[in-house]
CSV table of C-alpha atoms in Angstrom, one decimal:
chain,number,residue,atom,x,y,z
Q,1,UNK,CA,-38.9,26.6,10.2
Q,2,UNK,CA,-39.0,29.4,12.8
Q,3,UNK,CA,-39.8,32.9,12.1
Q,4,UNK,CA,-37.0,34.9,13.8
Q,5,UNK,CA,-38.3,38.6,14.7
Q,6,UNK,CA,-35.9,41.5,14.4
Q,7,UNK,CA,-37.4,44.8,15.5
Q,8,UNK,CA,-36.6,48.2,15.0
Q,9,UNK,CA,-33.9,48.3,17.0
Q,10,UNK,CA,-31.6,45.1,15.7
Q,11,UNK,CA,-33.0,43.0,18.5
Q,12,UNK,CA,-33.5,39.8,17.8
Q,13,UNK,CA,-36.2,37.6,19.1
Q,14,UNK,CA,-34.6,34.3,18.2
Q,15,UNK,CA,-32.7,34.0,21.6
Q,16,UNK,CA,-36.2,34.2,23.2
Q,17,UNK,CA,-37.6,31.2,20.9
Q,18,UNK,CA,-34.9,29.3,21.8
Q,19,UNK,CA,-35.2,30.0,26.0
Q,20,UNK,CA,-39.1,29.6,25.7
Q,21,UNK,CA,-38.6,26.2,23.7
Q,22,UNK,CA,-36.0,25.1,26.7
Q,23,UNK,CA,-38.1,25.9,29.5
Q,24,UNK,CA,-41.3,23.9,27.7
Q,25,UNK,CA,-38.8,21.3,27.6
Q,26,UNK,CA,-38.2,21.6,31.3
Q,27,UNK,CA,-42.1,21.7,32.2
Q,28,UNK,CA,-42.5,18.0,30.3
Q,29,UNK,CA,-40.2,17.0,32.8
Q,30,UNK,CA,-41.5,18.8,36.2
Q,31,UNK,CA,-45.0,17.2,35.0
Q,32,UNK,CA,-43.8,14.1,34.4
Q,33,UNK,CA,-41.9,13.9,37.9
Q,34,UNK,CA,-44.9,15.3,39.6
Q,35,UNK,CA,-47.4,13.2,38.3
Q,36,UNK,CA,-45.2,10.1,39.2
Q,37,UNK,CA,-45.1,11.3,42.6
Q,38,UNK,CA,-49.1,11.7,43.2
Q,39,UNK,CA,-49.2,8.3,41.4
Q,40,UNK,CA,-46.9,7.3,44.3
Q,41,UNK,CA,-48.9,9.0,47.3
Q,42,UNK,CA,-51.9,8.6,45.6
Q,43,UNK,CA,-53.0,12.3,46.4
Q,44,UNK,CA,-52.9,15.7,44.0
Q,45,UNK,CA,-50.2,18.4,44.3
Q,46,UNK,CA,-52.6,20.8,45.6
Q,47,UNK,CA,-53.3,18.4,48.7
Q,48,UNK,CA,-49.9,17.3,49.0
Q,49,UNK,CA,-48.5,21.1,49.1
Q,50,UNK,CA,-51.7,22.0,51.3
Q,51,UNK,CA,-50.4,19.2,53.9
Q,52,UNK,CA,-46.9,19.9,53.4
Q,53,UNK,CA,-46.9,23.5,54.3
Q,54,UNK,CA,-49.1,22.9,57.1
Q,55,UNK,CA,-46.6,20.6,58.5
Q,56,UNK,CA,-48.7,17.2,58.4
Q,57,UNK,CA,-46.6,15.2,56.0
Q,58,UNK,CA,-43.2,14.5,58.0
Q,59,UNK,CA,-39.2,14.7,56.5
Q,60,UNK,CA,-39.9,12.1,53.9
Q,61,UNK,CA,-37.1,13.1,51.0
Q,62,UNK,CA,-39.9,12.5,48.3
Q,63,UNK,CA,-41.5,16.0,50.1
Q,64,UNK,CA,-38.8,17.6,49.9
Q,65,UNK,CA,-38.1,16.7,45.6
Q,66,UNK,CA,-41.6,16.7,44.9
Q,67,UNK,CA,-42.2,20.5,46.9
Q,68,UNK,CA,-38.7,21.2,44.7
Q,69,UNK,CA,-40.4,20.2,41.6
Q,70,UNK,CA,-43.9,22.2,42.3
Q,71,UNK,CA,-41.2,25.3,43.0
Q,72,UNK,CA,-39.5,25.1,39.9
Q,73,UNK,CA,-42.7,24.7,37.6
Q,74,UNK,CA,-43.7,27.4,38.8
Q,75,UNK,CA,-40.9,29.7,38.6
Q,76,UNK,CA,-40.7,28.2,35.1
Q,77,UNK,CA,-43.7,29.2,33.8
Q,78,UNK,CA,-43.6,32.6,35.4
Q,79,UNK,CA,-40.7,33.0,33.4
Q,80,UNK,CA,-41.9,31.5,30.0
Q,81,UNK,CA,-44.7,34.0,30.8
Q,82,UNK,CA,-42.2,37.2,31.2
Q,83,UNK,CA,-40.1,35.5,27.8
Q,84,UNK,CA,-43.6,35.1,25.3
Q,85,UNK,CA,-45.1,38.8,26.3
Q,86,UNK,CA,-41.5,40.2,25.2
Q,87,UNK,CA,-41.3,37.8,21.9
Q,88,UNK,CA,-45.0,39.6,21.2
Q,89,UNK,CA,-43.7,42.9,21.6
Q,90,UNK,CA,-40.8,42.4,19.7
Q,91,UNK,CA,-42.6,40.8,16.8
């Protein structure tokens, strides 16, 4: 069972627990797709993303979903960041 948080103000932290369980949720999946894809082309994402912004990979559609996927972990955990500093504060 969850702790829910409720600060001084009637806020209540449960809606954050419940976004930064979702976006964990979403990570699994980004790592899982990625990992698949340097299992594919044999190479880590650094490299890949390296080669791919330099140009040196082509207009293969796995780029393109596998650049997608790098994006959106990204922005994901920059978010999950924001969402567990304000849970802290309001606990």
């Amino acid at each position: 069972m969850e702790v829910v948080a409720i600060n001084e103000h009637g806020h209540c932290a449960e809606a954050l627990v419940r976004e930064a369980r979702l976006l964990r949720a979403k990570l699994r999946v980004y790592d899982a797709r990625i990992r698949e894809l340097e299992e594919k082309y044999g190479v880590s994402s650094d490299e890949f993303l390296t080669r791919f912004e330099k140009g040196e990979l082509g207009d293969e559609e796995d780029y393109f979903i596998w650049w997608s996927y790098l994006r959106a972990k990204a922005v994901t955990l920059e978010r999950l960041k924001e969402l567990e500093k304000e849970t802290q504060r309001l606990r």
